[in-house]
Amino acid sequence: MTTPSRRRLMRDFKKLQASHCFFTCFLALLVCAAYRGEDPPAGVSGAPTEDNIMMWEAVIFGPQDTPFEDGTFKLTLEFSEEYPNKPPTVKFVSKMFHPNVYADGSICLDILQNRWSPTYDVAAILTSIQSLLDEPNPNSPANSLAAQLYQENRREYEKRVQQIVEQEALISSRIYEGFGRILYVLQSWLSFGENEGELEAKESAENDEELGHDEDDPQMPSASGSTRLDNAGSSSSA
């Protein structure tokens, strides 16, 4: 069923793509940069996963002129039906060494907790996390060692961060292995969210065979997390 939270997430997605480069273009640049040994473009980006608009994957580039520069850090964002009234659960998938990042990747950031506002969207969340990388709050540590080094031995702290950056750079250089699948997912969601009315039309089509689309687009994701191929299979087997 189409819900306010799902409609809001589609708007967030369109805004994020309009505010930055399309995620597909960003991935293409990242792959080309990996082959040429160049720095990837700066910024943030994200998109829903293939079959669930409530679960997002995102990427943050380390800010320039900081120990995190040249780093490519992956995150997940898990939304509930209470979004945007409640914040998503955000975690780093990439290994991190930061005063405000827990061992499991969870992030200690005020806007994700007691200072959350429904006006914040995905772009605001990601840019806030990017800023946090170079502006940690060691007085509210999630990683006590990182916080201690940041305050007492900045050189050692930066050395540890740069080790993480180098490890992530090696992982990012192999991102082309899943590039084709990711392109398909993003193109599907971009087409799927062309306008908010289309979201409800596609959902209605799943429940009414007479409103079905042509079979040339069998894998278009639905707001409920299923695909057209699944529904087509169910109809044919009935």
PDB file of N, CA and C in Angstrom, residues 82 123 167:
ATOM      1  N   GLU A  82       6.939   5.447   9.973  1.00  0.00           N
ATOM      2  CA  GLU A  82       6.771   6.694  10.721  1.00  0.00           C
ATOM      3  C   GLU A  82       7.632   7.831  10.172  1.00  0.00           C
ATOM      4  N   ALA A 123      19.078  13.815   1.725  1.00  0.00           N
ATOM      5  CA  ALA A 123      20.228  14.651   1.373  1.00  0.00           C
ATOM      6  C   ALA A 123      20.793  15.349   2.601  1.00  0.00           C
ATOM      7  N   GLN A 167      42.187   1.258   2.780  1.00  0.00           N
ATOM      8  CA  GLN A 167      41.464  -0.012   2.665  1.00  0.00           C
ATOM      9  C   GLN A 167      40.198   0.150   1.837  1.00  0.00           C
TER      10      GLN A 167
END
